[in-house]
Coordinates of N, CA and C in Angstrom, one line a residue:
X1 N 0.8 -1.2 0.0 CA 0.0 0.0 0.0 C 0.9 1.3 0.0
X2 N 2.3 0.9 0.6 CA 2.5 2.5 0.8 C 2.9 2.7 -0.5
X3 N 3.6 1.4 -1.3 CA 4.2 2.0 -2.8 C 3.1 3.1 -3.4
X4 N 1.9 2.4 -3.8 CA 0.4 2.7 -4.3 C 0.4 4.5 -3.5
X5 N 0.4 4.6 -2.3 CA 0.1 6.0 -1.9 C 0.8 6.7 -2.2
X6 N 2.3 6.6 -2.2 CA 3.6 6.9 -2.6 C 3.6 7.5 -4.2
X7 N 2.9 7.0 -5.3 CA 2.8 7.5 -6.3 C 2.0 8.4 -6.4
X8 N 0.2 8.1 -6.0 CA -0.2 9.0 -6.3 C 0.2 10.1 -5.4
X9 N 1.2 10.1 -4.5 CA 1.5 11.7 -3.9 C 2.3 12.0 -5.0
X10 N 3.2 11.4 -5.5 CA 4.1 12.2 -6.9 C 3.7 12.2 -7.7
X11 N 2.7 11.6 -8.3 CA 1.9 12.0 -9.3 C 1.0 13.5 -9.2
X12 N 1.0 13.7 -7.7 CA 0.0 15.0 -7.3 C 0.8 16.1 -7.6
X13 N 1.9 15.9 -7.1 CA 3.0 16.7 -6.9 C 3.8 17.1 -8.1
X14 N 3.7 16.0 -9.3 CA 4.3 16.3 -10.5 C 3.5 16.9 -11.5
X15 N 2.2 16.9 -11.0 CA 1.2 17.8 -11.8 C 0.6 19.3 -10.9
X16 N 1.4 18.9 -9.8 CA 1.3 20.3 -8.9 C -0.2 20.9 -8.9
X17 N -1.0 19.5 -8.6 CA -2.2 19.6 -8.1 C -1.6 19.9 -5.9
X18 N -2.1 20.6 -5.5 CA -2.0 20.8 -4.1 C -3.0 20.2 -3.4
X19 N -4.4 20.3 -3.5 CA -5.7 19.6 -3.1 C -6.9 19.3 -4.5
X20 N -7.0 18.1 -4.0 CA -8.3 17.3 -5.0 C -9.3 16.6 -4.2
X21 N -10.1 16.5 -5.6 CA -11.1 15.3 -4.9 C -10.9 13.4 -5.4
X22 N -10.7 13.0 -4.6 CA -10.3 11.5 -5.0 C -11.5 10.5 -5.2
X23 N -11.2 9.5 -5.9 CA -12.8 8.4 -6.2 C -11.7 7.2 -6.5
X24 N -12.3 6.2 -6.2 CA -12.0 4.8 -6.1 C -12.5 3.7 -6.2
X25 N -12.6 3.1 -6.9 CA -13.3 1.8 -6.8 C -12.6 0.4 -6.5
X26 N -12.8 0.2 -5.7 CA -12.4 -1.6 -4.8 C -11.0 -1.1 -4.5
X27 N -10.0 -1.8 -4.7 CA -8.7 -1.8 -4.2 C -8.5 -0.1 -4.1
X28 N -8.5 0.8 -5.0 CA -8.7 2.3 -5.6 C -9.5 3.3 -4.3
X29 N -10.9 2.7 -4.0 CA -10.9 2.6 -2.9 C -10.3 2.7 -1.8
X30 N -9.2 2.3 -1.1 CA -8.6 1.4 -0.2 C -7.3 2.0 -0.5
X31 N -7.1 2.5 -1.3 CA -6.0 3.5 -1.6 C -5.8 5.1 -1.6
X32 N -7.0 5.2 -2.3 CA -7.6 7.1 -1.8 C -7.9 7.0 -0.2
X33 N -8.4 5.8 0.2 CA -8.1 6.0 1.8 C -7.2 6.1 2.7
X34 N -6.1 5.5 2.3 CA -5.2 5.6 2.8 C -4.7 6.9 2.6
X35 N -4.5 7.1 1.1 CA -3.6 8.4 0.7 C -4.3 9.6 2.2
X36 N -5.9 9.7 1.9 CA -6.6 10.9 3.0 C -6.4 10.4 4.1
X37 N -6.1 9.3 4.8 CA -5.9 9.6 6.0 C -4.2 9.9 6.3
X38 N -3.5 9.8 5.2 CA -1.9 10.0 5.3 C -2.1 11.5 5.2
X39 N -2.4 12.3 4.0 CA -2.2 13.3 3.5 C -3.6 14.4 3.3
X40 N -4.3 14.3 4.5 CA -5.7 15.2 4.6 C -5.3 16.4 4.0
X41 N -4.3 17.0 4.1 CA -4.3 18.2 3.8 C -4.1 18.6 1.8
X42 N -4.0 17.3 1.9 CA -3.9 17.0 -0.1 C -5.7 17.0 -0.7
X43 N -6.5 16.7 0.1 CA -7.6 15.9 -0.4 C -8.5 16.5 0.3
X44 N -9.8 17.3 -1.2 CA -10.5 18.5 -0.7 C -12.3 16.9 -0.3
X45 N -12.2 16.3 -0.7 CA -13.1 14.9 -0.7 C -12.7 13.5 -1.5
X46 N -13.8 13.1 -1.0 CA -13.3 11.5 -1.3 C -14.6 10.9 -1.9
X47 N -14.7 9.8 -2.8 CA -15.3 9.3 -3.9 C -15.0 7.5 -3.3
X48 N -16.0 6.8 -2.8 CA -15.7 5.3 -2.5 C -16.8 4.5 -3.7
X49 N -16.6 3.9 -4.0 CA -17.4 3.0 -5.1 C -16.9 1.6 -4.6
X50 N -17.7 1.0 -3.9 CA -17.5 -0.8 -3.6 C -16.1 -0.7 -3.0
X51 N -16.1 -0.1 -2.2 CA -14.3 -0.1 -1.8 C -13.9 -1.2 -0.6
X52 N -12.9 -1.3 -1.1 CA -12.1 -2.5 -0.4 C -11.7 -2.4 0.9
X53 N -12.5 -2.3 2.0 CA -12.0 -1.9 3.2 C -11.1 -3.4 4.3
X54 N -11.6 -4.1 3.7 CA -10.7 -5.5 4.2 C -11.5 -6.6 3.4
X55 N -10.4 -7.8 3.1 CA -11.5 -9.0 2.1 C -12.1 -9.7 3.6
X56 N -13.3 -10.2 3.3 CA -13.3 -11.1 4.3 C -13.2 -12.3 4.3
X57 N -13.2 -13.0 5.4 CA -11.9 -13.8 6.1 C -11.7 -15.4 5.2
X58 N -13.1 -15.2 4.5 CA -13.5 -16.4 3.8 C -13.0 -16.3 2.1
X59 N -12.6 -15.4 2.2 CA -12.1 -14.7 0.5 C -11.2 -14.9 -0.2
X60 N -11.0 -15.3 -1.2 CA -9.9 -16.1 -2.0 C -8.8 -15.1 -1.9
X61 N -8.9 -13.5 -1.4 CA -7.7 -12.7 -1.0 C -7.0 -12.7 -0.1
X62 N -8.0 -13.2 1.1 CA -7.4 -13.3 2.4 C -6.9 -14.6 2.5
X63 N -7.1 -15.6 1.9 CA -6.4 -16.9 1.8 C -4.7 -16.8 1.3
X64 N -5.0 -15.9 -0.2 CA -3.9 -15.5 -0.9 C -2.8 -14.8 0.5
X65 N -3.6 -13.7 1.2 CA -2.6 -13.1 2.0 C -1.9 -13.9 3.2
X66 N -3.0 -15.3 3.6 CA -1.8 -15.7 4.9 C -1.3 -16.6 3.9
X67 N -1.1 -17.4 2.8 CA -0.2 -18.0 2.1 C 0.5 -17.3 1.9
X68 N 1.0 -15.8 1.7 CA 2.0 -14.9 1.8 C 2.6 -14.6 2.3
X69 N 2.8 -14.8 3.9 CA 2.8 -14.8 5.1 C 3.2 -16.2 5.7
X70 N 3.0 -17.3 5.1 CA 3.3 -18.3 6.0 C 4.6 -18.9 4.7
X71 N 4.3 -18.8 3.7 CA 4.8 -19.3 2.4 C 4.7 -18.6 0.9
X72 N 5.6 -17.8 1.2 CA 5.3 -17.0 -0.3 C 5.8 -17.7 -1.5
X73 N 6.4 -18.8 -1.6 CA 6.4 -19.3 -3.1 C 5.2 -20.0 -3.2
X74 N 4.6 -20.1 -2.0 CA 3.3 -20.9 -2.4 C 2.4 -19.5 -3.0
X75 N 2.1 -18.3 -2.2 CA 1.5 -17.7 -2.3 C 1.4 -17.1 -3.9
X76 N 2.7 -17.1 -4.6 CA 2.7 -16.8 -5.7 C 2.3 -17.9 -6.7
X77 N 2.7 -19.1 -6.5 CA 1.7 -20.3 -7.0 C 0.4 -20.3 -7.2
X78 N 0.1 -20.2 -6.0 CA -1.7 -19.6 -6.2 C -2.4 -18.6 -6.7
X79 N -1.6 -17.2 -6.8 CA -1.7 -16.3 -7.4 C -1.9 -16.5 -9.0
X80 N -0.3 -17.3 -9.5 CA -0.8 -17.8 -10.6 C -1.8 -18.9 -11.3
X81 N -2.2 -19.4 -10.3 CA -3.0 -20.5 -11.1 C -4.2 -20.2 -11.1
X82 N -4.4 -19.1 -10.0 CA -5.9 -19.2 -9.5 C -6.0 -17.3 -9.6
X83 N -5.7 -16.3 -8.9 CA -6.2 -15.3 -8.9 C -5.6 -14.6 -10.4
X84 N -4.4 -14.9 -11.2 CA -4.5 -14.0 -12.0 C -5.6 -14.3 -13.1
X85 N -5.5 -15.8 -13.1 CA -7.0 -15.9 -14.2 C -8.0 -15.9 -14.2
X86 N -8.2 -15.3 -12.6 CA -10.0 -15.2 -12.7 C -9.9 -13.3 -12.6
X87 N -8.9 -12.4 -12.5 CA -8.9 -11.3 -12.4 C -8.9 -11.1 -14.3
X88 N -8.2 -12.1 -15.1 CA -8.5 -11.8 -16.6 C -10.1 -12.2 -16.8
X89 N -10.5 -12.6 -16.4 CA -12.1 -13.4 -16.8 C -13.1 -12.3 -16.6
X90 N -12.7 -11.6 -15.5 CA -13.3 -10.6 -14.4 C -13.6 -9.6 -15.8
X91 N -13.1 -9.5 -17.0 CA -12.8 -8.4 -17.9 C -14.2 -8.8 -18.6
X92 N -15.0 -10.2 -18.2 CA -16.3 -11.0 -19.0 C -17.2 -9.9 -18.7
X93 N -17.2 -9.6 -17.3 CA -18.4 -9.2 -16.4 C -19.2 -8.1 -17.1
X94 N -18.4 -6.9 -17.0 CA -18.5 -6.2 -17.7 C -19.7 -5.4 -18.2
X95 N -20.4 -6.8 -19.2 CA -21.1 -6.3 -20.0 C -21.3 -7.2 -21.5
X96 N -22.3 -6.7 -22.3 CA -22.5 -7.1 -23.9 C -22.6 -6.2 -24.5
X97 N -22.7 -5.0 -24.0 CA -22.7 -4.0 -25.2 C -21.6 -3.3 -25.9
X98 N -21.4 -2.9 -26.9 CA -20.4 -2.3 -27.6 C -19.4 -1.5 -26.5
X99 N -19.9 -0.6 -25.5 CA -19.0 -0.1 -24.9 C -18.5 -1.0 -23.9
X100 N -18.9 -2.2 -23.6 CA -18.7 -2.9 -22.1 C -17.7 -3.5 -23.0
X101 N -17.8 -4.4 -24.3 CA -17.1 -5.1 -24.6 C -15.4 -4.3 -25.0
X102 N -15.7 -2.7 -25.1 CA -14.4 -2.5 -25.7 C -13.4 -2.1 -24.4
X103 N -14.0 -1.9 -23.1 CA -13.4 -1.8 -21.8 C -12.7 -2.9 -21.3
X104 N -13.8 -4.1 -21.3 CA -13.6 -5.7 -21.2 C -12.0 -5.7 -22.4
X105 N -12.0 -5.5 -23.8 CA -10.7 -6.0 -24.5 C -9.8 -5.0 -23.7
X106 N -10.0 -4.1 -23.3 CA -8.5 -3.2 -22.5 C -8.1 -3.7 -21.3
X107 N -9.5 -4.2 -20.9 CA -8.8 -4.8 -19.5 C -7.9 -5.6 -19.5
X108 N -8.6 -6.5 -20.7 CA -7.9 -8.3 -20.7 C -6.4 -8.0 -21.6
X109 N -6.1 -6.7 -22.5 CA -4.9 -6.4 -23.3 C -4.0 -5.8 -22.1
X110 N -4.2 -5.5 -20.7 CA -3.1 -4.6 -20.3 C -1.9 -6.1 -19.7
X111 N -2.8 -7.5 -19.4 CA -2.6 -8.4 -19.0 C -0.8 -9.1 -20.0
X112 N -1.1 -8.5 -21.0 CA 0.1 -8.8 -22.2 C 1.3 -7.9 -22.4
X113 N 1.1 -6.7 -21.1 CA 2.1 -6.2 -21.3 C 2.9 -6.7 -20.2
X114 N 4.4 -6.7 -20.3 CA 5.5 -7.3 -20.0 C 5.6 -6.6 -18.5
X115 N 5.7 -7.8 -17.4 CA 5.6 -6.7 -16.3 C 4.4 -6.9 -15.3
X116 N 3.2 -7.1 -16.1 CA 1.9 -6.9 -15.2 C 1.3 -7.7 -14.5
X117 N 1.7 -8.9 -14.9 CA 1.4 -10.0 -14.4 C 2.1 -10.2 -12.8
X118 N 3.4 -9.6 -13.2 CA 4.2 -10.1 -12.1 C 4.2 -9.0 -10.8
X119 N 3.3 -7.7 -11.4 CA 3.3 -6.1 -9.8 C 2.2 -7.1 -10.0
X120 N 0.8 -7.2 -10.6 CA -0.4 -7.9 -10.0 C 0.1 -9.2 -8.9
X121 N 0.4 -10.1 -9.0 CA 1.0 -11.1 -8.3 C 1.5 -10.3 -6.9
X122 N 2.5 -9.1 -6.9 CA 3.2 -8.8 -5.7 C 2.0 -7.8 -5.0
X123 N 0.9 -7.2 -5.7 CA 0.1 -6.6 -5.3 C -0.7 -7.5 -4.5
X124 N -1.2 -8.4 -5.0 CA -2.1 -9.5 -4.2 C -1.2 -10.4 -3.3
X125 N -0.6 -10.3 -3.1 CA 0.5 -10.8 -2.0 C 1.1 -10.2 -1.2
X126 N 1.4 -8.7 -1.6 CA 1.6 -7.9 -0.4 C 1.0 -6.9 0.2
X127 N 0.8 -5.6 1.1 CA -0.1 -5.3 2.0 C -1.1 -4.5 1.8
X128 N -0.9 -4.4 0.2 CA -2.0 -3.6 -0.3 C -3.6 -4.1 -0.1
X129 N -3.7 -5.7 -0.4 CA -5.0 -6.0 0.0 C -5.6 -7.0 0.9
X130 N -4.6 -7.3 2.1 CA -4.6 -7.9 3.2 C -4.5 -6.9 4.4
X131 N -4.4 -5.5 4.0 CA -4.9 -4.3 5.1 C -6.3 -4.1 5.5
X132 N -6.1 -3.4 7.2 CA -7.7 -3.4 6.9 C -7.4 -1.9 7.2
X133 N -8.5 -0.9 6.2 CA -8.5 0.4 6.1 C -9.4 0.8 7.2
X134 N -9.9 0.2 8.0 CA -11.1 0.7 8.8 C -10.1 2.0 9.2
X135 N -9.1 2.1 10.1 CA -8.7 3.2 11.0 C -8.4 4.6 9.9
X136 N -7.9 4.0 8.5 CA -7.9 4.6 7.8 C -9.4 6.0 7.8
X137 N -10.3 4.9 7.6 CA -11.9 5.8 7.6 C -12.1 6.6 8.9
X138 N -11.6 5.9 10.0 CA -11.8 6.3 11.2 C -10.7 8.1 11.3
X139 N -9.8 8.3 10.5 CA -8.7 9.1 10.2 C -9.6 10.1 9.5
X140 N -10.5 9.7 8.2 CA -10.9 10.6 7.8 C -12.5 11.7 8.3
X141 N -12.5 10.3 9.0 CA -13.9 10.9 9.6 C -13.9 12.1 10.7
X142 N -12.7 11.4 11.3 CA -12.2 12.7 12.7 C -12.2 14.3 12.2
X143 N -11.5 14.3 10.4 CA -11.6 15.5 10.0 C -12.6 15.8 9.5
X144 N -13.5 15.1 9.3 CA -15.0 15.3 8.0 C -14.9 16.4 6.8
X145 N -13.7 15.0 6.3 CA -13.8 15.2 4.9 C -14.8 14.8 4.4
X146 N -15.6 15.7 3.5 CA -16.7 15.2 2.7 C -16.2 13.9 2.1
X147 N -17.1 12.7 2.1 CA -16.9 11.4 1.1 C -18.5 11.2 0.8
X148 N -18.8 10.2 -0.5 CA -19.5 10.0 -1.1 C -18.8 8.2 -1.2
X149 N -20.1 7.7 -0.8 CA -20.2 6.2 -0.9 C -21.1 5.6 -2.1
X150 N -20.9 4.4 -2.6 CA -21.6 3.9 -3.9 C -21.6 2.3 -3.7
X151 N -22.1 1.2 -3.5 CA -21.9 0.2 -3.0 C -23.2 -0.7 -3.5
X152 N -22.8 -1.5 -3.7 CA -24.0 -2.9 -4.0 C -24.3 -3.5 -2.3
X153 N -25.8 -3.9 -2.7 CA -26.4 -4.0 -1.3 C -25.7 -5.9 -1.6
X154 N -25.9 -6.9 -2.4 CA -25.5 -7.6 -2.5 C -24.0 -8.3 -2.9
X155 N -22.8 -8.3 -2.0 CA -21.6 -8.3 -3.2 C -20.6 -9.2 -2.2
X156 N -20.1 -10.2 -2.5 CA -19.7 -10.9 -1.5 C -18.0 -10.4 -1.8
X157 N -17.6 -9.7 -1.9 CA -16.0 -9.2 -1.8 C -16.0 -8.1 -1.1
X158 N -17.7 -7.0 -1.1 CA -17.5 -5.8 -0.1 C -18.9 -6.1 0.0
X159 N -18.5 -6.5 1.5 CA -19.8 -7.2 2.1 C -20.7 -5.9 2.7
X160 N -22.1 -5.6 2.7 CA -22.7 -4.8 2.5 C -22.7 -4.0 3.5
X161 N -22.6 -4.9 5.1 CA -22.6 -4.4 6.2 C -21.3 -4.0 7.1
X162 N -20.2 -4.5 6.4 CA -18.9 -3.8 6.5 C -19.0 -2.1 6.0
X163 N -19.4 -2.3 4.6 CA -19.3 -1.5 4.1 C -20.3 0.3 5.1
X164 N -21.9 -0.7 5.4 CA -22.2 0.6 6.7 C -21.9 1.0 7.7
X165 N -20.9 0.1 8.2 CA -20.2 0.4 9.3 C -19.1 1.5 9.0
X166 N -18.4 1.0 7.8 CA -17.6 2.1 7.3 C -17.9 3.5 7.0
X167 N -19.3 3.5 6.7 CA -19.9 5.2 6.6 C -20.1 5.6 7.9
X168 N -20.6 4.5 8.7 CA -20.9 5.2 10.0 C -20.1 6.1 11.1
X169 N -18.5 5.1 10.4 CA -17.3 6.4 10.8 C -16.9 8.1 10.3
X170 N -18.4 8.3 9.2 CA -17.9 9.4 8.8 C -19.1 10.2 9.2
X171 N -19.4 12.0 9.8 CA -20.1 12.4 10.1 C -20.9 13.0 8.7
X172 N -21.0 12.9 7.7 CA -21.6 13.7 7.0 C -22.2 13.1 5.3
X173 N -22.2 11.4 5.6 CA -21.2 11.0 4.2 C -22.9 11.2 3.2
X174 N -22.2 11.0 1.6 CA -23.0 10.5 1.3 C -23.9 9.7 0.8
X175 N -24.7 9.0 0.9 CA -25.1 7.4 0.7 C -25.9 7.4 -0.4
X176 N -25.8 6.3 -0.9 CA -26.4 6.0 -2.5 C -28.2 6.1 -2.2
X177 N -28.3 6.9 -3.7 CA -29.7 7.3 -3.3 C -30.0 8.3 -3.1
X178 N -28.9 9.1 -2.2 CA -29.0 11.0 -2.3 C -28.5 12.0 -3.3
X179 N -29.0 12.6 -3.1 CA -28.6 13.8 -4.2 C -27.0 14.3 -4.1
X180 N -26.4 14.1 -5.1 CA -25.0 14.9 -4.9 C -25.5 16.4 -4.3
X181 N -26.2 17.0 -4.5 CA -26.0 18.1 -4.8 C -25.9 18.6 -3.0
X182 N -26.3 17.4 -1.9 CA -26.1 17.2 -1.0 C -24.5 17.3 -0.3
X183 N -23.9 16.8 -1.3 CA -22.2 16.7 -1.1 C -21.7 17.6 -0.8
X184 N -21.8 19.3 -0.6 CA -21.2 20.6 -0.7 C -19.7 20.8 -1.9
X185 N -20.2 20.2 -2.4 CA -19.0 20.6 -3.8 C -19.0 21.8 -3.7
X186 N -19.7 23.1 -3.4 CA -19.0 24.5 -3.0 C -17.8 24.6 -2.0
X187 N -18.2 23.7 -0.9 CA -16.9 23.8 0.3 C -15.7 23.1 -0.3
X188 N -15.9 22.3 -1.5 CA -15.0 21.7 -1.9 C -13.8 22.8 -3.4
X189 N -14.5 23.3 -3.7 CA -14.1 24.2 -4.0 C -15.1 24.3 -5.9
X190 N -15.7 22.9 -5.7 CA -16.7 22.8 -6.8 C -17.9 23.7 -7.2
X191 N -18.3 23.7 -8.2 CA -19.3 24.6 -8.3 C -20.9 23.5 -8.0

C-alpha cells in the first residue's frame, strides 16, 4: 500500500495539483483511503465506489494473503494458477454492449504487457489487499472530509454491512440514493 500512496502523492506533486477530490473503486478505494488519511491536507473529498475496506476472512484474497505470510512461493503459486486468471475473466463481467465489450478488451490487453502479471501477483500478495483500512476511515472521519459512498447491497467481496459500518465512521457522508448536490462541492471548492 505504501508504494500505491507513494505515487499517487508524486503523481500530485508532478502535476502540482495541491488539493483534490479522489474516487476509487475496490482496491482504488482502499488507496484514496489511505492516501486521505496520510495526506488530509492534499484531499478536498473522497469518492468510495465498492471499496475494499478488508476481504473477508473467507475470500480467496485473504487466503492468498496468509499463504503470503506463512509461504510466499506458495503464495505466488496460487496467485498464478488461480487469482491471475479469474482477475483476466473478471474483464467478462462487464457487460454485452459495444461499450462494455471494448473496456472488457482493454482490461484483458493490459494483461500482455510485460511486467503486469508479475506487480499484479506482488500486489495480491503484499499489504495492499490484506490491510484493513477501517482506521484509515476512522482518520478521515475525525476530520470530516466530505466522502461520497456507492456500494451494492449484494456483493460478496465488499460485504454490505462492513461497508455501513464504514460510513458510520464518517459524520456527513454520502449514501447512495442521495442527491450529490447534497455533497457541498462548494466547500470543496466545486461549483
Amino acid at each position: 500500500m505504501d508504494v500505491l500512496v507513494g505515487q499517487l502523492l508524486e503523481l500530485l506533486d508532478h502535476l502540482a495539483i495541491e488539493r483534490t477530490v479522489l474516487y476509487g473503486t475496490s482496491l482504488g478505494a482502499a488507496i484514496i483511503a489511505c492516501f486521505a488519511a496520510r495526506h488530509p491536507e492534499r484531499v478536498l473529498a473522497c469518492g468510495f465506489e465498492a471499496p475494499l475496506i478488508r476481504p473477508p476472512p473467507s475470500h480467496k484474497l485473504t487466503l492468498l494473503a496468509v499463504a503470503a505470510r506463512v509461504l510466499p512461493p506458495l503464495a505466488r503459486w496460487l496467485g498464478r494458477v488461480a487469482m491471475v486468471p479469474a482477475m483476466r475473466a473478471r474483464g467478462d463481467s462487464f457487460g454485452d454492449d459495444v461499450e462494455a465489450r471494448v473496456l472488457s478488451d482493454r482490461f484483458r490487453d493490459q494483461f500482455e504487457v510485460l511486467g503486469h502479471e508479475a506487480d499484479l501477483l506482488s500486489l495480491l500478495t503484499g499489504n495492499a489487499v490484506r490491510g484493513d483500512r477501517t482506521q484509515d476511515h476512522v482518520a478521515i472521519g475525525a476530520r470530516a472530509l466530505p466522502v461520497s459512498f456507492a456500494y451494492a447491497l449484494s456483493d460478496a467481496e465488499m460485504p454490505r454491512a462492513l461497508v455501513e459500518r464504514t460510513i458510520a465512521l464518517h459524520p456527513q457522508p454520502v449514501r447512495p440514493g442521495q442527491q450529490m448536490r447534497q455533497f457541498r462541492w462548494r466547500q470543496c471548492g466545486g461549483g
